[in-house]
Short mmCIF file of C-alpha atoms and ligand atoms in Angstrom, two decimals:
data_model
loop_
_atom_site.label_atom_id
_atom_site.label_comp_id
_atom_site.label_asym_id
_atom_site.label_seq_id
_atom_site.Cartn_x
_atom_site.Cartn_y
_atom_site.Cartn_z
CA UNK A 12 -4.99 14.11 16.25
CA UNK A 13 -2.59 13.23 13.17
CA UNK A 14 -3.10 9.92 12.22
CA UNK A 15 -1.01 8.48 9.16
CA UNK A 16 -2.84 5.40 7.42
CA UNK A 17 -0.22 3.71 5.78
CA UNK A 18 -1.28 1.41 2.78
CA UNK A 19 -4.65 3.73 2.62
CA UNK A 20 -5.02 3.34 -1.33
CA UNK A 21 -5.30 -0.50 -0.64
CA UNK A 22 -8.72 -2.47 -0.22
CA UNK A 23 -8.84 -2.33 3.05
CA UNK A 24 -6.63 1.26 4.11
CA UNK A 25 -8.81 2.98 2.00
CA UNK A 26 -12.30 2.22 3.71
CA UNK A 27 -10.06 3.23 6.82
CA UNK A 28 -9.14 6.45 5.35
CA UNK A 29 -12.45 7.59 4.20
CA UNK A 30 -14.15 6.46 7.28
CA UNK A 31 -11.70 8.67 9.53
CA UNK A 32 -11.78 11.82 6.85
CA UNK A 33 -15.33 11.47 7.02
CA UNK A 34 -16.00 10.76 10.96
CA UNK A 35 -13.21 12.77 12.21
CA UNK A 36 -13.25 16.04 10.39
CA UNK A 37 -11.15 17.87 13.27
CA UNK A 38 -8.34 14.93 13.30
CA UNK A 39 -6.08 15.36 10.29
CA UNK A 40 -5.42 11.68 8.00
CA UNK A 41 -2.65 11.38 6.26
CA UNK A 42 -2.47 8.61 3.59
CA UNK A 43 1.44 6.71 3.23
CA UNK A 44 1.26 4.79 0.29
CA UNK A 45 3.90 3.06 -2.14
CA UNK A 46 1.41 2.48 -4.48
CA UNK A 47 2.70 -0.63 -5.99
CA UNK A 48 0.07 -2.89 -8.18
CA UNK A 49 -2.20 -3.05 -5.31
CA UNK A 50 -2.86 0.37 -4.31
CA UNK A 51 -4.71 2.57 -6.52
CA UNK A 52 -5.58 6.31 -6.07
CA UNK A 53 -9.33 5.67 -7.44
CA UNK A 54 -10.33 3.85 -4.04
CA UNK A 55 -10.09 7.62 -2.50
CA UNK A 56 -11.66 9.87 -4.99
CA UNK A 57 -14.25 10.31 -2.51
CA UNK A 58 -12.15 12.36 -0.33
CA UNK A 59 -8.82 13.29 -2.34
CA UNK A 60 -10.36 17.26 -2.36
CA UNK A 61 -11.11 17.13 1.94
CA UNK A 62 -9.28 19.60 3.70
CA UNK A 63 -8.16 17.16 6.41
CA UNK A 64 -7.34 14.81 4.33
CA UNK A 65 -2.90 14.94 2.57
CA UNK A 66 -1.70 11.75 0.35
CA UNK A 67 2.08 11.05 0.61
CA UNK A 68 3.70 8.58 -1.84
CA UNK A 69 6.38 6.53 -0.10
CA UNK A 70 7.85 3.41 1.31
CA UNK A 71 7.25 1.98 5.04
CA UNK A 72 10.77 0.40 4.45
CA UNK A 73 12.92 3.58 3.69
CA UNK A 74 14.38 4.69 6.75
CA UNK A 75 15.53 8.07 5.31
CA UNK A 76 12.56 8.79 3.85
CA UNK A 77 10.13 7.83 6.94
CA UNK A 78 12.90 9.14 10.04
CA UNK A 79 12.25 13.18 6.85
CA UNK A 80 8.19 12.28 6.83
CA UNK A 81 7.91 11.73 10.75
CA UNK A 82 9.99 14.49 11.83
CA UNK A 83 8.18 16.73 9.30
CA UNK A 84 4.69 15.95 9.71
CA UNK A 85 4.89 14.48 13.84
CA UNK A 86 2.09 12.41 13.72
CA UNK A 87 0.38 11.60 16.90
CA UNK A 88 -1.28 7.50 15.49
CA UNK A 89 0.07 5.49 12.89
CA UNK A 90 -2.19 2.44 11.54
CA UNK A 91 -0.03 0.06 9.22
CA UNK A 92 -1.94 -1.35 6.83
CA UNK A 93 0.91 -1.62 4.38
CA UNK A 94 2.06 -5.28 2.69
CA UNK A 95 2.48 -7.36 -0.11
CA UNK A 96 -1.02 -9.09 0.84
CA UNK A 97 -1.42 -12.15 -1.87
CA UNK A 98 -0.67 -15.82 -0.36
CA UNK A 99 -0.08 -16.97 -3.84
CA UNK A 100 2.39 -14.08 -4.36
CA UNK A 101 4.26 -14.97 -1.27
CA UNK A 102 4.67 -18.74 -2.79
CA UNK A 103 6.22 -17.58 -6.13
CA UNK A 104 8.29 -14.72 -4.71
CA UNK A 105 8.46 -14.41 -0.59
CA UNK A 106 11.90 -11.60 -0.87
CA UNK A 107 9.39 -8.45 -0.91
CA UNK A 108 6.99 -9.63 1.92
CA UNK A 109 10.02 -9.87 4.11
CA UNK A 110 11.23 -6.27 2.59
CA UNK A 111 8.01 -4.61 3.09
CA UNK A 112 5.95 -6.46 6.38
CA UNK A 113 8.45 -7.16 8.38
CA UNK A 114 11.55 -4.17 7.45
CA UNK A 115 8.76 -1.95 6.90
CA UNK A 116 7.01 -2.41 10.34
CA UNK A 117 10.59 -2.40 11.77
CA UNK A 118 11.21 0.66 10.21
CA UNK A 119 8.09 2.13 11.47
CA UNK A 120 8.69 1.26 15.32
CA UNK A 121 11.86 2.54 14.83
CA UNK A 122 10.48 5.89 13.97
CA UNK A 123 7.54 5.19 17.36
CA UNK A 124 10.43 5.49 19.56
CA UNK A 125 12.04 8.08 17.97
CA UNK A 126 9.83 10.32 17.50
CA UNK A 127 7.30 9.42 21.01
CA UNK A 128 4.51 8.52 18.65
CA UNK A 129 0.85 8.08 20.87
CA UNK A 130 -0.13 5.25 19.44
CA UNK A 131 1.45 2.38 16.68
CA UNK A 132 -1.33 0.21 15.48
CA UNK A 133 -0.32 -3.20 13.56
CA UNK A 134 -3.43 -4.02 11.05
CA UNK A 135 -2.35 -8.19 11.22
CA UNK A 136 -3.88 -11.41 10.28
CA UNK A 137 -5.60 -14.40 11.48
CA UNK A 138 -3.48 -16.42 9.27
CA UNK A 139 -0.71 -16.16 11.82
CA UNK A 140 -2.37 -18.51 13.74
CA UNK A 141 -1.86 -21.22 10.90
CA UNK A 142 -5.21 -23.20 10.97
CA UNK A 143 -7.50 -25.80 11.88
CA UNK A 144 -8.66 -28.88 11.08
CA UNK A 145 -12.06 -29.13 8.91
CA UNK A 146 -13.21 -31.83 11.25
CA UNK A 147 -13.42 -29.99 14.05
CA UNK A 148 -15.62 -27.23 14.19
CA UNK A 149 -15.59 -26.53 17.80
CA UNK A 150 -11.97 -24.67 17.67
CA UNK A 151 -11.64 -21.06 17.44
CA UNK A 152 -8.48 -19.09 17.19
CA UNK A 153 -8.38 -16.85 20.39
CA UNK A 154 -5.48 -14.28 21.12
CA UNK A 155 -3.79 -16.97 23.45
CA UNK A 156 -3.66 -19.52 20.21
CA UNK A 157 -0.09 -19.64 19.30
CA UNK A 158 1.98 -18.42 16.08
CA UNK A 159 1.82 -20.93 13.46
CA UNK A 160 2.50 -19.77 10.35
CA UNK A 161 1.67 -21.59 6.38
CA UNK A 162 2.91 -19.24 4.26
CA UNK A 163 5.69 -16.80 3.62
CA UNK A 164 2.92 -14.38 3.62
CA UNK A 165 2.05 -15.24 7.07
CA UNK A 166 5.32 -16.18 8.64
CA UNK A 167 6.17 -12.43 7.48
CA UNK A 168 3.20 -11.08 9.03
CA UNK A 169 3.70 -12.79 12.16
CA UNK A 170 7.66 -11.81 12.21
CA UNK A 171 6.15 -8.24 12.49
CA UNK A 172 3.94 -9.50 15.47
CA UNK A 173 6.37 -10.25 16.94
CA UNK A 174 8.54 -7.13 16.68
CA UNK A 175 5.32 -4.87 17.66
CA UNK A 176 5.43 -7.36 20.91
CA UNK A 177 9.00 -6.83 21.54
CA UNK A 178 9.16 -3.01 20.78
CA UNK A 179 6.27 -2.42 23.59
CA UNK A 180 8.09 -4.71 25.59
CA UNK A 181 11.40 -3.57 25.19
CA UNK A 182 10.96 0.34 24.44
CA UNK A 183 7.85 1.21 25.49
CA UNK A 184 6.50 1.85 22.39
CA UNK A 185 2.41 1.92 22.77
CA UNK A 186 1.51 -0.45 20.77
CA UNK A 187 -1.68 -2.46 19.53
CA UNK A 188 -2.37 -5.55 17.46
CA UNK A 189 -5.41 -6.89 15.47
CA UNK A 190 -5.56 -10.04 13.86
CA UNK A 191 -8.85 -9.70 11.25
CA UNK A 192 -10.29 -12.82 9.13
CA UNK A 193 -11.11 -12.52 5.49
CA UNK A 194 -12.64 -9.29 4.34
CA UNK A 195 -14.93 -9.04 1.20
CA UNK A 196 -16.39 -5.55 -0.12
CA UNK A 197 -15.94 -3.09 -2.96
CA UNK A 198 -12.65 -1.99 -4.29
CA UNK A 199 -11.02 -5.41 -3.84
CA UNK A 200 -7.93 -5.95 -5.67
CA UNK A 201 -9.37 -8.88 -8.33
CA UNK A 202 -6.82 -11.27 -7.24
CA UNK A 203 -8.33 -12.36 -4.64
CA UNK A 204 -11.28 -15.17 -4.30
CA UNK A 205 -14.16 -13.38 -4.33
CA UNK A 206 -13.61 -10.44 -6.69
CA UNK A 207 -11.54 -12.68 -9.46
CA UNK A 208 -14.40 -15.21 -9.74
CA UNK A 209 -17.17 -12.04 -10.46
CA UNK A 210 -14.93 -10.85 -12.85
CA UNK A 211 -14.00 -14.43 -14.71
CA UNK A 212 -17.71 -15.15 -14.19
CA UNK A 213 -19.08 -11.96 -16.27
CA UNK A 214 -16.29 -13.07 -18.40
CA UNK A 215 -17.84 -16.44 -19.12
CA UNK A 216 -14.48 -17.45 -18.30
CA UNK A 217 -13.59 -21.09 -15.95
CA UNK A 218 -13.59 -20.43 -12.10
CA UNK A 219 -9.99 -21.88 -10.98
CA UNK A 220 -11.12 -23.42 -7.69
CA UNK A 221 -7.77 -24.55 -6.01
CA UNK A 222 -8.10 -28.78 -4.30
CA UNK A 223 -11.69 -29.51 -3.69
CA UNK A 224 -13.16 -26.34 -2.84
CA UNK A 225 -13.62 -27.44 0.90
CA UNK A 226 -10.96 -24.86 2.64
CA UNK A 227 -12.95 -22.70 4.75
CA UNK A 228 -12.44 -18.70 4.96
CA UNK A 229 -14.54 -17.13 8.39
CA UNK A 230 -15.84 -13.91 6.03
CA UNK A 231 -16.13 -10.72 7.47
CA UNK A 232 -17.18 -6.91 5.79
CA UNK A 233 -14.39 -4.81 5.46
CA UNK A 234 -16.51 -1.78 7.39
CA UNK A 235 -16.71 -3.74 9.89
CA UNK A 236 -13.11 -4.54 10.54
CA UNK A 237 -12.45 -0.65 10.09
CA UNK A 238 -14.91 0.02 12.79
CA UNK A 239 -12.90 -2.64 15.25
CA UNK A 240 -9.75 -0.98 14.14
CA UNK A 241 -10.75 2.42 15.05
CA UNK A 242 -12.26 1.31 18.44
CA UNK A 243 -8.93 -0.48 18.96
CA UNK A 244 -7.03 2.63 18.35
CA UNK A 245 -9.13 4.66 20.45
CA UNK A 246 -10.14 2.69 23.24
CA UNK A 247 -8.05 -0.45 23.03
CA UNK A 248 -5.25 -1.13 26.49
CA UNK A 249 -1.52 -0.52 25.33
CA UNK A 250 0.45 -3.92 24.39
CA UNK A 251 -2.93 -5.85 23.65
CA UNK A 252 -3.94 -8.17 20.73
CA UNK A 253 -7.37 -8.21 19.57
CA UNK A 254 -9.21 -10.75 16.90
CA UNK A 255 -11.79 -9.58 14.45
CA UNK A 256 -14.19 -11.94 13.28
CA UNK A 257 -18.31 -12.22 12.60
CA UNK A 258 -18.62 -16.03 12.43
CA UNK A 259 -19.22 -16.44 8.71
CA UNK A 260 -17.69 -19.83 7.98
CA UNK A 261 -17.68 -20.77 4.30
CA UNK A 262 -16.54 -22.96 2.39
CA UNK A 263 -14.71 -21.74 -0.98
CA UNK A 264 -17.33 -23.64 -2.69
CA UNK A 265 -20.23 -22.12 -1.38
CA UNK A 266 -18.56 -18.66 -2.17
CA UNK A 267 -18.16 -19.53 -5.65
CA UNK A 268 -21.45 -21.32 -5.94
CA UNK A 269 -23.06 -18.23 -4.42
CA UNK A 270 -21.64 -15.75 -6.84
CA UNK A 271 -22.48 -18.02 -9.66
CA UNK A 272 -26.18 -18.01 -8.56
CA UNK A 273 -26.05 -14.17 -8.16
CA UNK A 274 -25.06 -13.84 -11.67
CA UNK A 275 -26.61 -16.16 -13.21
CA UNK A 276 -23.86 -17.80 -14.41
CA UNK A 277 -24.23 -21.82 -14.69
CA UNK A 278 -21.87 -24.27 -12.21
CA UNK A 279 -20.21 -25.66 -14.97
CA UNK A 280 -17.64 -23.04 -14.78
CA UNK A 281 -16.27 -23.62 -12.23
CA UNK A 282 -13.38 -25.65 -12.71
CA UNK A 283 -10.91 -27.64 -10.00
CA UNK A 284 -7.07 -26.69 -10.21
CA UNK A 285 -3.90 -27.72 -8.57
CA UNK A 286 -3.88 -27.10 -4.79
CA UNK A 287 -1.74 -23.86 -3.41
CA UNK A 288 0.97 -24.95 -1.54
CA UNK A 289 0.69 -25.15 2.10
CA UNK A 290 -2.87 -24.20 1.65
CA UNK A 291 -4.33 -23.29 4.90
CA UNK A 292 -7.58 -25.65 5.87
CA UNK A 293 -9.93 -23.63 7.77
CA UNK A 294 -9.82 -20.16 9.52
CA UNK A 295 -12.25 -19.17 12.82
CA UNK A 296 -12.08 -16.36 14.86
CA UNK A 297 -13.09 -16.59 18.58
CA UNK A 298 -14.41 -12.28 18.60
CA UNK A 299 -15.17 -12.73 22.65
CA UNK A 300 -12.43 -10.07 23.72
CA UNK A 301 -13.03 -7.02 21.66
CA UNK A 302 -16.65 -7.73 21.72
CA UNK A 303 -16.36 -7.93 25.30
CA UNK A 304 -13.98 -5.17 26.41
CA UNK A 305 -14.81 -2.63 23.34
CA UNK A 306 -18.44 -3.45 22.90
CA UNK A 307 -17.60 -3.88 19.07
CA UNK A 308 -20.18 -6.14 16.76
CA UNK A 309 -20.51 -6.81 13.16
CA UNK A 310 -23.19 -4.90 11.24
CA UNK A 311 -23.24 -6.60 8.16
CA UNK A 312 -24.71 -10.29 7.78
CA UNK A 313 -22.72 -12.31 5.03
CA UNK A 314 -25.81 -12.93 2.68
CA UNK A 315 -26.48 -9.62 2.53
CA UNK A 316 -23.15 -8.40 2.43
CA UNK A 317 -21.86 -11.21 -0.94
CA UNK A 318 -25.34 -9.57 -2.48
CA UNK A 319 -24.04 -6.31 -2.51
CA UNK A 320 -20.90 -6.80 -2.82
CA UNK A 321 -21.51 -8.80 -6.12
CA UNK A 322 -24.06 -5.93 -7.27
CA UNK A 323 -21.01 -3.52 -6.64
CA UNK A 324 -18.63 -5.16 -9.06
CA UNK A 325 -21.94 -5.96 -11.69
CA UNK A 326 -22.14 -1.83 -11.27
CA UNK A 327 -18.00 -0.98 -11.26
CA UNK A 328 -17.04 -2.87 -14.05
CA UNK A 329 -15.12 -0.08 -15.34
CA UNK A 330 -13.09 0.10 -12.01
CA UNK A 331 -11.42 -3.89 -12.14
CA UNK A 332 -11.87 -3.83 -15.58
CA UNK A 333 -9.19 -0.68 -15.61
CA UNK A 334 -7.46 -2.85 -13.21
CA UNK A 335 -7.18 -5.72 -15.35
CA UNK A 336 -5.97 -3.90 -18.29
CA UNK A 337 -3.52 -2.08 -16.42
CA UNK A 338 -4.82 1.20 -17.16
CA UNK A 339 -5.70 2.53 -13.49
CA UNK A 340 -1.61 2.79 -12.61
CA UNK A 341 -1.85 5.89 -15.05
CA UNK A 342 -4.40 7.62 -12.76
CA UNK A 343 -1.65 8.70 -9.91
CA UNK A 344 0.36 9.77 -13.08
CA UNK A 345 -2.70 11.79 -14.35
CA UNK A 346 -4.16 13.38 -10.82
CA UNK A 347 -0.82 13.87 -9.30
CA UNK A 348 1.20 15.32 -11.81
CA UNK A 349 1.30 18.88 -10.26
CA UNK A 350 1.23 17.41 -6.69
CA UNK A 351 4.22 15.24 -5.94
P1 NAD B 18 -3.91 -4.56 -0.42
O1 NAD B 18 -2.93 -5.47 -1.06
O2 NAD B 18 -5.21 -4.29 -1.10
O3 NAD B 18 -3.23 -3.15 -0.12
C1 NAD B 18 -1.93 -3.01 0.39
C2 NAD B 18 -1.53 -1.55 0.24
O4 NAD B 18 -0.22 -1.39 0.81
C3 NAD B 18 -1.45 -1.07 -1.21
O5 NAD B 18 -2.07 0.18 -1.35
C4 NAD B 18 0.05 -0.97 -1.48
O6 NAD B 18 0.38 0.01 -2.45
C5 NAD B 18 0.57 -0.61 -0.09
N1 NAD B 18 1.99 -0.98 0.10
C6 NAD B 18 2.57 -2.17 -0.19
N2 NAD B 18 3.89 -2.13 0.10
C7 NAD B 18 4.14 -0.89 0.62
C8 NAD B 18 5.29 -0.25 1.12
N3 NAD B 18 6.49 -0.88 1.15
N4 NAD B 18 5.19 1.02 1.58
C9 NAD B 18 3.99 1.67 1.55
N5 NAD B 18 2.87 1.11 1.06
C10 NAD B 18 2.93 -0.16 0.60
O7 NAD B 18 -4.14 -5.17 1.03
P2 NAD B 18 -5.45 -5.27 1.95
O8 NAD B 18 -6.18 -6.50 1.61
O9 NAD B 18 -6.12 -3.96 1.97
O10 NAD B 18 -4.74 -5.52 3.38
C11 NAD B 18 -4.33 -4.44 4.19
C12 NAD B 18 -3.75 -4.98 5.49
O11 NAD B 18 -4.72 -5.77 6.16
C13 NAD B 18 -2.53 -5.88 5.30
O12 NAD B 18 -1.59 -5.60 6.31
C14 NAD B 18 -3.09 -7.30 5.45
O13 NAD B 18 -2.10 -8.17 5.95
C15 NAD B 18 -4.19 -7.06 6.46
N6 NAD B 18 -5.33 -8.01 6.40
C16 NAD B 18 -5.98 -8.23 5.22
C17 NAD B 18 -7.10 -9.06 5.20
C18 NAD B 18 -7.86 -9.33 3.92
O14 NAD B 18 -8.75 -10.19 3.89
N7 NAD B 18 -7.60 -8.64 2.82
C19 NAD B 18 -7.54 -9.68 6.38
C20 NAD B 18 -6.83 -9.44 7.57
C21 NAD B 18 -5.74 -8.59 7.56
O1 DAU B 19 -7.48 -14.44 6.56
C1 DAU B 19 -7.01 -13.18 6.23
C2 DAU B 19 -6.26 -13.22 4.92
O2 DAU B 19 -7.22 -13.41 3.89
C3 DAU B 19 -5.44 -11.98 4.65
O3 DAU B 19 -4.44 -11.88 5.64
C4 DAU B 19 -4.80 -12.01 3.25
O4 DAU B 19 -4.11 -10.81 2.99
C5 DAU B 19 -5.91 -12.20 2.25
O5 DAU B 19 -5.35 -12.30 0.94
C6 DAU B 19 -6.73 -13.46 2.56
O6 DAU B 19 -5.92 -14.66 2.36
P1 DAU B 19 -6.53 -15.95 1.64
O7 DAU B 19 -5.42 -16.76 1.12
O8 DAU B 19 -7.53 -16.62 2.51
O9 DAU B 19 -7.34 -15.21 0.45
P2 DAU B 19 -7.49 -15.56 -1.12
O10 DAU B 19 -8.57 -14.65 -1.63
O11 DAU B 19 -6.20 -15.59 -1.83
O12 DAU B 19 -8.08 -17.03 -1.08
C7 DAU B 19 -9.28 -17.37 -0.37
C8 DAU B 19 -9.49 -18.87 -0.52
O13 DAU B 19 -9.84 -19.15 -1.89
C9 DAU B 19 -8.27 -19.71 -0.21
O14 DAU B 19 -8.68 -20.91 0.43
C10 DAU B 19 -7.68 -20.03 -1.58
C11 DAU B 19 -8.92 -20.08 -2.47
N1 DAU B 19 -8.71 -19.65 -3.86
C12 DAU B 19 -8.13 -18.43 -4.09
C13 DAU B 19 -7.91 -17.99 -5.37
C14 DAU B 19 -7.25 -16.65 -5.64
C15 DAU B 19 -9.13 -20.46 -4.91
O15 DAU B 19 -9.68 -21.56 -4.70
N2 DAU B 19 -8.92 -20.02 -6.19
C16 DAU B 19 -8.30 -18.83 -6.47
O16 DAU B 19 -8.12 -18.51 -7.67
#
């Protein structure tokens, strides 16, 4: 098989792409990848010399450019992980998460249909779902729960839901869907919760905890929702949606508090700030169906999984801190220079 990976030199793409270079060594992966500030070439070092493995700079939402790249390269799977990913960045600026999740997945069932791709797979979000209260702990989001969207982050993600609905619908095109919770793991764009407060914590520097902390995020290892994706996309019926979640309810506080501990860093950091808008309450996958039907299950336990996670970014300082500085965007100049 061909599979194209697009938004493999993100977080969670590139744990995708290694895992099928590595697993799959007769299927050839293709990496599609803008690389704007969030993807980053030093994620796949580990397999950028495998001789299944091609990276392709490009943009999910040029039409010319991905009607050239799928008649060139007819791929049998494609597995969209590419979007502008960052709530906060959807708040100050929402124009590119319409360009790029909802054009861009438009543009990429276009190409489905025209070019009889196998398989389209639509890496989405719980967050379509909206959320849930924080006083009621007994509601889950299952597959039947309906769109509810916060943010222009997630009303864009669930505007290409709905399109991969439609286009199976409509044209046929064989289509899947899954709808993951908060991942946590290495290579983590420092943006996000988990790896901004390690690095402001090493830092010494205050933890900017948005409201009162209480939000809850249901965590779950980014291996893990690789391995649901790839059972998805190999065993998963045509036209279905699938959640991904390992019941690890926490509150932003305990996150925080938890790396604190880990480091050694005191509470008094931390520091409360202004509320994000719309801020979604509480997230909580219901995992029934695709541990039912695909026999999927988490392998990594949360406390274990922070641990190591947190000892990954004590021992990869040099990777965010590149980040932070701005220096790692001149690594695609550096190792591609000959290539592209
Ligand atoms: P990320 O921001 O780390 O990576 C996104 C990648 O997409 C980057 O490499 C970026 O360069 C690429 N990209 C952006 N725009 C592009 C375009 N127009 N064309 C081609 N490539 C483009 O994101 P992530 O956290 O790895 O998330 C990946 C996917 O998983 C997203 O679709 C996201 O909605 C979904 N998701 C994320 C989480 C999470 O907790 N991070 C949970 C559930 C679902
Ligand atoms: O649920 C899946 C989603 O998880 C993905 O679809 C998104 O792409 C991903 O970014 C993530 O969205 P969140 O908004 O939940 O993640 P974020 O890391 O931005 O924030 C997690 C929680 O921490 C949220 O309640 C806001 C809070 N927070 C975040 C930041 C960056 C803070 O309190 N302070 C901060 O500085």
């Amino acid at each position: 098989m061909k599979i194209c990976v697009t938004g493999g030199a993100g977080f969670i793409g590139s744990v995708m792409v290694q895992m099928l270079v590595k697993n799959y060594p007769e299927d050839e992966i293709v990496c599609l990848d803008k690389l704007t500030y969030a993807g980053n070439l030093e994620n796949l070092k580990a397999v950028e010399n495998a001789p299944n493995y091609k990276f392709v700079k490009g943009d999910i939402a040029d039409r010319e450019f991905i009607f050239d790249l799928f008649k060139k390269e007819k791929f049998d799977v494609i597995i969209n992980f590419a979007a502008e990913t960052h709530v906060d960045r959807s708040v100050e600026h929402p124009e590119e998460f319409i360009r790029t999740n909802v054009m861009g997945t438009t543009t990429l069932l276009d190409a489905c249909r025209e070019f009889g791709i196998k398989r389209y797979h639509q890496v989405s979000t719980d967050e379509v779902y909206g959320d849930l209260p924080l006083d009621r702990p007994d509601l889950f989001f299952d597959e039947t729960t309906p769109i509810h969207a916060s943010s222009p982050y997630s009303a864009a993600k669930a505007s290409a839901d709905l399109f991969v609905m439609a286009y199976y619908r409509t044209f046929g095109v064989p289509v899947t869907i899954s709808r993951c919770s908060n991942n946590y793991g290495q290579y983590q764009f420092p943006e996000k919760l988990i790896p901004l407060m390690i690095s402001r914590a090493e830092a010494d520097e205050a933890l900017p905890v948005y409201g009162t902390g209480e939000n809850v995020r249901d965590w779950l290892h980014v291996e893990d929702h690789c391995k649901a994706i790839d059972l998805i996309v190999r065993k998963g019926r045509v036209g279905e949606i699938y959640n991904i979640g390992g019941h690890n309810e926490r509150t932003n506080l305990q996150v925080v508090k938890t790396i604190l501990d880990a480091l050694g860093k005191p509470e008094s950091l931390i520091k409360y700030v202004k509320d994000r808008p719309g801020h979604d309450r509480r997230y909580a996958i219901n995992p029934t169906k695709i541990e039912t039907e695909l026999g999927w299950e988490p392998t990594w336990n949360f406390d274990t999984g922070i641990r190591q996670t947190i000892q990954w970014y004590i021992d990869n300082e040099d990777w965010w801190k590149r980040i932070l500085s701005g220096e790692y965007q001149d690594y695609f100049k550096e190792m591609y220079k000959d290539r592209v």
